[in-house]
XYZ file of C-alpha atoms in Angstrom:
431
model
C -189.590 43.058 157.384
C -189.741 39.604 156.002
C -188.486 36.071 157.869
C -185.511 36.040 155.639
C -184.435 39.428 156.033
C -184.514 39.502 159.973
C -182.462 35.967 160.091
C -180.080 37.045 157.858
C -179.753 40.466 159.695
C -179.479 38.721 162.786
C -176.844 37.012 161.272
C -174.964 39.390 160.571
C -175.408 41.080 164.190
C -174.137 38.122 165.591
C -171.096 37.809 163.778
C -170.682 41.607 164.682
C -171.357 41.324 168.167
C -169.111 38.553 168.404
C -166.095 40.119 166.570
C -166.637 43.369 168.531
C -166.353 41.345 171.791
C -163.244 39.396 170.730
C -161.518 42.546 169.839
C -162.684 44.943 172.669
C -163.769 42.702 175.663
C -161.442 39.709 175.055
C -162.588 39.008 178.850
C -166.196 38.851 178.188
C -166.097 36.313 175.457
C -165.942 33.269 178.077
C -169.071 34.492 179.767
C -170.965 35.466 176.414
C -170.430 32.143 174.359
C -171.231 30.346 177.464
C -174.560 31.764 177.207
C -175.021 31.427 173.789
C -173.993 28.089 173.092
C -176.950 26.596 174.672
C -179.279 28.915 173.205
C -178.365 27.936 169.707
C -178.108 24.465 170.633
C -181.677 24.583 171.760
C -183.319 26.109 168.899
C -180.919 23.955 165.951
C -182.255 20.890 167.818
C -185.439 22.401 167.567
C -184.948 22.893 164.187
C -183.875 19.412 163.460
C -186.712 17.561 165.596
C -189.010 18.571 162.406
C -187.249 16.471 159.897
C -187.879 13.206 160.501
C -191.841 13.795 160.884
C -191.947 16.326 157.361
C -189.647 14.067 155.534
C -191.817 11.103 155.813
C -195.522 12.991 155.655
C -194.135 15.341 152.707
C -192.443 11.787 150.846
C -196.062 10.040 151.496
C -198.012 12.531 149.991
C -195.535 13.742 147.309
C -194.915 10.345 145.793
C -199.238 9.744 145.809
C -199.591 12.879 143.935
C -196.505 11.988 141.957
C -198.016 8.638 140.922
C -201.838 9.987 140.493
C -200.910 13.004 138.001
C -198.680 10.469 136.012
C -201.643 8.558 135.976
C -203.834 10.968 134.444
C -202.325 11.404 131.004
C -199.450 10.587 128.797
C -198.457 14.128 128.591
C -198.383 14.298 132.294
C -196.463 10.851 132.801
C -193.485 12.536 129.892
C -193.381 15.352 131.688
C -193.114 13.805 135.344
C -190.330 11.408 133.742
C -188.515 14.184 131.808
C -188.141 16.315 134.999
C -186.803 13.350 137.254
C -184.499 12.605 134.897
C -183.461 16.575 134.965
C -183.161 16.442 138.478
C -180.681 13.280 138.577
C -178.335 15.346 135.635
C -178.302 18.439 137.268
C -177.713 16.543 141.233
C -174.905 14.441 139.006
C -173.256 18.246 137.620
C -173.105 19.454 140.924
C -171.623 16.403 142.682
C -169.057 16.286 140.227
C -168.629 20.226 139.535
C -168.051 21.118 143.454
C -165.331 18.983 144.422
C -163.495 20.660 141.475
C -164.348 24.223 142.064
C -163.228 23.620 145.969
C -159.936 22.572 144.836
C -159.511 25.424 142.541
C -160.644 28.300 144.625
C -160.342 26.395 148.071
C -162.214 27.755 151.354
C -159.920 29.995 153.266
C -157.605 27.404 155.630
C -157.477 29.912 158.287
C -161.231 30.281 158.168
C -162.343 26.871 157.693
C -160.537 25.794 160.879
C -161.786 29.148 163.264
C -165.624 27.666 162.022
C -164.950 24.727 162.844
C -163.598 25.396 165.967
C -166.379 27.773 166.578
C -169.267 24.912 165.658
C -167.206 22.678 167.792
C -167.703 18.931 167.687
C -165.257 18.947 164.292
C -163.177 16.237 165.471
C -165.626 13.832 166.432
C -167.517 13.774 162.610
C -167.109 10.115 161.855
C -165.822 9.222 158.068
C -168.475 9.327 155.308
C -170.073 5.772 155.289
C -167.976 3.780 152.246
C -170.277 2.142 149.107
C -170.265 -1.171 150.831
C -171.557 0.323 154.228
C -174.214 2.080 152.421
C -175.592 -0.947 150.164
C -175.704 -2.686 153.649
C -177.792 0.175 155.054
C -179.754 1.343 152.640
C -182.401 -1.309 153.594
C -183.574 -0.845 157.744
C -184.093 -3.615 159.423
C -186.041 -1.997 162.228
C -187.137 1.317 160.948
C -188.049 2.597 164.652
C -184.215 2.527 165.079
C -183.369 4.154 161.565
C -185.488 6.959 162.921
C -184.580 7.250 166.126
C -180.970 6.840 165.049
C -181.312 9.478 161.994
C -180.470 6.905 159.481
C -182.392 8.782 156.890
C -181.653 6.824 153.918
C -182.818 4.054 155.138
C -186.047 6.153 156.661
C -186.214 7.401 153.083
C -185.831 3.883 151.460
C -188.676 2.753 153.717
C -191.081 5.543 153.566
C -190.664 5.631 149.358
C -191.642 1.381 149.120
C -194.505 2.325 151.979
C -195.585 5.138 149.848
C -195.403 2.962 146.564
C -197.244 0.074 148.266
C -199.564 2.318 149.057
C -200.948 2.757 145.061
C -202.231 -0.315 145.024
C -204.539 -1.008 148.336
C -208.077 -0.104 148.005
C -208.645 3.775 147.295
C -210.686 3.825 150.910
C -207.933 2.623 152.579
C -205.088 4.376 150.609
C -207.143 7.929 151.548
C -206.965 7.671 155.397
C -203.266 6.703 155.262
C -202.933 9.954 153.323
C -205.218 11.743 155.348
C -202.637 10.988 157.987
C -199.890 11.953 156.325
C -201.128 15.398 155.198
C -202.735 15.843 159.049
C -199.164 14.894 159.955
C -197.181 17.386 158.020
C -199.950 20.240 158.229
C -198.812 19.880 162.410
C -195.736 19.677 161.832
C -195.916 23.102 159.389
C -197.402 24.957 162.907
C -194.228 23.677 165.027
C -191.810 24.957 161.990
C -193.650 28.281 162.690
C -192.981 28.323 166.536
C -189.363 27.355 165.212
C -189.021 30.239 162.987
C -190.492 32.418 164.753
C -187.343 32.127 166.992
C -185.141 31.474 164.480
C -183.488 35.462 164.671
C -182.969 34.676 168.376
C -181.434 31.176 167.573
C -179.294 32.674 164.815
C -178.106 35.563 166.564
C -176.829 33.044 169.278
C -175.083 30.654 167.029
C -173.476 33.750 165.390
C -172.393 35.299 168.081
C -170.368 31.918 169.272
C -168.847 31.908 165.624
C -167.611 35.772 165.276
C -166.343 35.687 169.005
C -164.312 32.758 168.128
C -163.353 33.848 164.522
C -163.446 37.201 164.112
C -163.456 38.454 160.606
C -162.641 35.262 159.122
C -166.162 34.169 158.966
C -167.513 36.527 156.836
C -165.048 35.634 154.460
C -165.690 32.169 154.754
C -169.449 32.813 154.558
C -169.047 35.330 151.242
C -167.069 31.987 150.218
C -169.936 29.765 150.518
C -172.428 31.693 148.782
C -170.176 32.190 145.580
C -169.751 28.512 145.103
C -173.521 27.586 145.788
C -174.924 30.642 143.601
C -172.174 29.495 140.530
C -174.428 26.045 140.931
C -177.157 27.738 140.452
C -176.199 29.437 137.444
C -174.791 25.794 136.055
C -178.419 24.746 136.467
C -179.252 27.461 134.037
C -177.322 27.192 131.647
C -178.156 23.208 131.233
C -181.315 24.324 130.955
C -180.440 26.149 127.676
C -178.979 23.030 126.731
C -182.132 21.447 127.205
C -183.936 23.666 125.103
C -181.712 22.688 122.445
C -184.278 19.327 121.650
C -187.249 21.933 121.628
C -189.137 23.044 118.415
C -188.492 27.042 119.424
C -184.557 26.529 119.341
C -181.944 27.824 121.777
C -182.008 32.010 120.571
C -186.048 32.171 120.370
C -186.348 30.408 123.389
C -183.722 32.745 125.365
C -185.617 36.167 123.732
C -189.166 34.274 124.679
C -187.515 33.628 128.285
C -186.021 36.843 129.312
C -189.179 38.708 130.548
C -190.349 35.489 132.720
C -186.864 35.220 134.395
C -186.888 39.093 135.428
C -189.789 38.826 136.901
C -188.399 35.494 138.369
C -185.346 37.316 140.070
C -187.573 40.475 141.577
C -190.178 38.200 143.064
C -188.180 34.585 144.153
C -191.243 33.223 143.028
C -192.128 30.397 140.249
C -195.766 30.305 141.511
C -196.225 34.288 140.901
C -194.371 34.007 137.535
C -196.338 31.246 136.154
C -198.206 33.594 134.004
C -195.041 35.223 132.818
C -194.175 31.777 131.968
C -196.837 30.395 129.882
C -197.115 33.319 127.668
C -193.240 32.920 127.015
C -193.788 29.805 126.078
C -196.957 30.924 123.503
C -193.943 33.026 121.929
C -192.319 29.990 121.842
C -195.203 28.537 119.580
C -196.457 25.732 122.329
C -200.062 25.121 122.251
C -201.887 26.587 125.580
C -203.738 23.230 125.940
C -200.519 21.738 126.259
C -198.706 23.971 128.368
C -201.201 24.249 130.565
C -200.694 20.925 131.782
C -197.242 20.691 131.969
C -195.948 23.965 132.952
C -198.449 23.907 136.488
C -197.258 20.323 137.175
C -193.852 21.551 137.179
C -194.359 24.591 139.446
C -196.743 22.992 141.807
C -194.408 19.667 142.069
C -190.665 20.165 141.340
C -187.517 22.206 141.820
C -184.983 22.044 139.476
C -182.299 23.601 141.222
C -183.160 21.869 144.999
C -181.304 18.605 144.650
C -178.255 20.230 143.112
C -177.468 22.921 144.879
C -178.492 20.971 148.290
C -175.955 18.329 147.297
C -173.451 21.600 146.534
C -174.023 22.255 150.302
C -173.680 18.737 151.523
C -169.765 18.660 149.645
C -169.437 21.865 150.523
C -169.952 21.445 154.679
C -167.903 18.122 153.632
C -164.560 19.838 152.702
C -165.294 22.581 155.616
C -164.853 19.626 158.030
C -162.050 17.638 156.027
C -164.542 14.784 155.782
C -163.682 12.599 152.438
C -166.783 11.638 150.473
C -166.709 8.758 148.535
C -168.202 8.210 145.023
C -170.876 6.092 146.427
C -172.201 8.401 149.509
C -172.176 11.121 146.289
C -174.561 8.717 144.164
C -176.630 8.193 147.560
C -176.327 12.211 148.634
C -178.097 12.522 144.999
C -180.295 10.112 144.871
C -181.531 11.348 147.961
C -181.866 14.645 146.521
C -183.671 14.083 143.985
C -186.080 11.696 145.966
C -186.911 14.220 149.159
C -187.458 17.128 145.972
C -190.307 15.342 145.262
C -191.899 16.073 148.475
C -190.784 19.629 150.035
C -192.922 21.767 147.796
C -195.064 22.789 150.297
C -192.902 23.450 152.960
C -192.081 27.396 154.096
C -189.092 28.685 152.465
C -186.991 29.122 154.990
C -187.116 25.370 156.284
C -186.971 24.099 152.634
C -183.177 24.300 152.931
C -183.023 22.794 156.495
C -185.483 19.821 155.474
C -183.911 18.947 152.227
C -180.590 19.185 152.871
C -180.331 17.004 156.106
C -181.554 13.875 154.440
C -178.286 14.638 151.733
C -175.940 15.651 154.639
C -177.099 12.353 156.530
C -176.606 10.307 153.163
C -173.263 11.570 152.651
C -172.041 11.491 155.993
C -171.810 14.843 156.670
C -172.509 16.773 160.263
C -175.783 18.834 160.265
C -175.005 21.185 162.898
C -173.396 23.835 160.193
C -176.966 23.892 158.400
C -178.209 26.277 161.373
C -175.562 28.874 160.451
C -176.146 28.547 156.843
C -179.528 28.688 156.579
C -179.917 32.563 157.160
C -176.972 32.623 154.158
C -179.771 31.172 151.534
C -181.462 34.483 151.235
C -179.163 35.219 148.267
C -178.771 31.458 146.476
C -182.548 31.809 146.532
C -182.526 34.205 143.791
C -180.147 31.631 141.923
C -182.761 28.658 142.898
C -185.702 30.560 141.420
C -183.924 32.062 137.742
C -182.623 27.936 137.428
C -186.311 26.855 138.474
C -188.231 28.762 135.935
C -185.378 28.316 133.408
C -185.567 24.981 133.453
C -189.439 24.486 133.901
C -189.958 26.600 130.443
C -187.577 24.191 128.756
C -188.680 21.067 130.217
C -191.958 21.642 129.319
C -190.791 23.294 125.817
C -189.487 20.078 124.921
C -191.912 17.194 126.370
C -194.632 19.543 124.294
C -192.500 19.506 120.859
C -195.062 17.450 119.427
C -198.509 18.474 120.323
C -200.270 20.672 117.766
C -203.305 22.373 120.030
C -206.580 21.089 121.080
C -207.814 20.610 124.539
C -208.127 17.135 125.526
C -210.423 16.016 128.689
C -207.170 14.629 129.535
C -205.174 17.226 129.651
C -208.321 19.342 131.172
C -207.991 16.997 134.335
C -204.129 16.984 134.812
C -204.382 20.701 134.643
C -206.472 20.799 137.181
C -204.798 18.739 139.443
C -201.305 20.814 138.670
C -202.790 23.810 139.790
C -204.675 22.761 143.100
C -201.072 21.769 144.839
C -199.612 24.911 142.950
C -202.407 27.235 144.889
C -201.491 25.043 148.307
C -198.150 25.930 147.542
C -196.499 28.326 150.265
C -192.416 26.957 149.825
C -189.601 28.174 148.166
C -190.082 28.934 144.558
């Protein structure tokens, strides 16, 4: 049975276990949350000790690899450019779009405030930071005490002009720094293990706290969540048709060209495994293999087109769970941040993908992390959402940025190939 499955089933348990308790052994629910708190407590902190060290190491080496493959070629550097820009648009959708779909199918009052109650520490959330607080914050002045505090904007803000600094020192120099980075997040990979390895245990506990305390109302609340952060998902789609609209193939070749690649897409959760599903749709699609084979790997190995918008979905999601109001300026920051971190959580495993990348948002917005435990299990089913938007939106990217190229194989483009697919083999994250 697979990582995902067992958390999610434990889960489920818990809730179970909980609900059964509350409605047969009202008695025992004192004794059994008491026990269970602490476990849960234990492993989310566990959890959460893991961001601050990945965040930086993964930012470090993402934005070097960023920079070096935009280096390599003008194709690359269009298609690096075109996808950031993706990322922002589709972070912006969602940070607009999920206020408005909470306010037309709201979460469930009655459910909202048993979770809360459940998660406990609702009422001491403070307010999300206002847009003058977070233009006076956004720059650390110690940045021991941004990490030890969590600030992780700042952090972020810090580690991005470290990593761009870091471009131009001497190469020598630049590699050990690196070499530290990578030997950095490579350790902390083995403690995410140790942490997931638990994480059915951990789950099961925080689960348990929740259905004893809310009974059936959490699975409603739950079934709630996933709705609203699959529709995302399906929004990042569907812009990706739009995008294909600037291609040479046009929006109805492209979707017939598509289809087969996003099946296989939905039965595997993998980009990586339907890369070559991918580049032959886009030979249907009449784009030169010397050109798609530099931009289509780049994409896979580097970016997620679905991460920062969905992740910000969660962040405004958690937000309205908690009655926290989130101004327009911890939004711009919440995506911002989104699209920023994207860069560098490729390589993490899937299941701490969410955890990693969503804090930083959560943290930019405002917004409590101590939900993210009890959600994570939930992602199972988005995922399938994340991957269809992922590949969608990699075939048109890269359907577009190659309108113009008319076959050949370039040294160039030989080189940036290359270094697509060595991250793209490394790769063992979400897809």
């Amino acid at each position: 049975m697979s990582v995902p499955i067992r958390i999610l089933l434990s889960l489920v348990l818990g809730l179970v276990v909980g609900g059964m308790l509350a409605a047969f052994a009202p008695d025992a629910v004192g004794t059994a949350t008491a026990i269970a708190k602490p476990i849960g407590k234990v492993w989310l902190n566990a959890l959460q000790m893991t961001v601050i060290p990945l965040v930086v190491s993964l930012l470090l080496t993402g934005v070097a690899s960023t920079a070096e493959a935009a280096s390599a070629g003008r194709l690359a550097a269009r298609a690096i450019i075109g996808t950031l820009v993706l990322l922002l648009v589709n972070a912006a959708i969602a940070g607009a779009l999920t206020p408005l779909i909470l306010d037309t199918f709201p979460i469930p009052a009655k459910a909202a405030g048993a979770l809360r109650a459940a998660l406990g520490g609702a009422e001491a959330v403070p307010p999300s930071p206002g847009l003058a607080e977070l233009f006076t914050g956004i720059v650390p002045s110690n940045v021991f005490a941004a990490a030890s505090g969590g600030a992780l904007l700042s952090l972020i803000v810090f580690t991005l002009v470290f990593g761009f600094a870091l471009t131009r020192i001497e190469a020598r120099a630049r590699e050990l720094v690196l070499q530290l980075s990578a030997a950095v997040r490579d350790t902390m990979l083995v403690v995410v293990g140790w942490v997931l390895w638990l994480a059915p245990l951990g789950v099961f506990a925080l689960a348990l706290v929740v259905g004893a305390l809310a009974g059936a109302a959490a699975f409603g609340a739950l079934i709630h969540y996933m709705a609203v952060i699959c529709f995302i998902g399906v929004i990042v789609t569907l812009v990706a048709y739009l995008v294909a609209l600037a291609s040479r193939a046009g929006v109805a070749r492209f979707a017939r060209a598509a289809l087969p690649a996003q099946v296989f897409a939905v039965s595997t959760q993998s980009s990586l495994a339907t890369l070559p599903a991918m580049l032959k749709a886009l030979g249907e699609m009449g784009v030169p293999a010397a050109a798609s084979g530099v931009t289509l790997p780049l994409g896979v190995a580097m970016f997620r087109a679905t991460q920062p918008a969905m992740n910000v979905a969660v962040s405004l999601y958690i937000a309205r769970w908690f009655g926290i109001e989130v101004g327009v300026g911890a939004v711009a920051a919440g995506i911002v941040v989104g699209t920023v971190v994207s860069l560098g959580s490729i390589s993490l495993p899937s299941q701490l993908t969410f955890f990693a990348s969503v804090a930083p948002i959560a943290s930019a917005m405002g917004v409590p992390l101590t939900p993210l435990g009890l959600l994570l299990p939930l992602d199972t089913i988005p995922d399938v959402f994340r991957t269809l938007g992922n590949v969608t939106s990699n075939l048109a990217l890269t359907a577009v940025v190659t309108r113009d190229q008319d076959g050949g194989t370039a040294p160039e483009q030989a080189d940036v190939a290359g270094q697509a697919r060595a991250p793209a083999r490394a790769e063992t994250g979400r897809n």
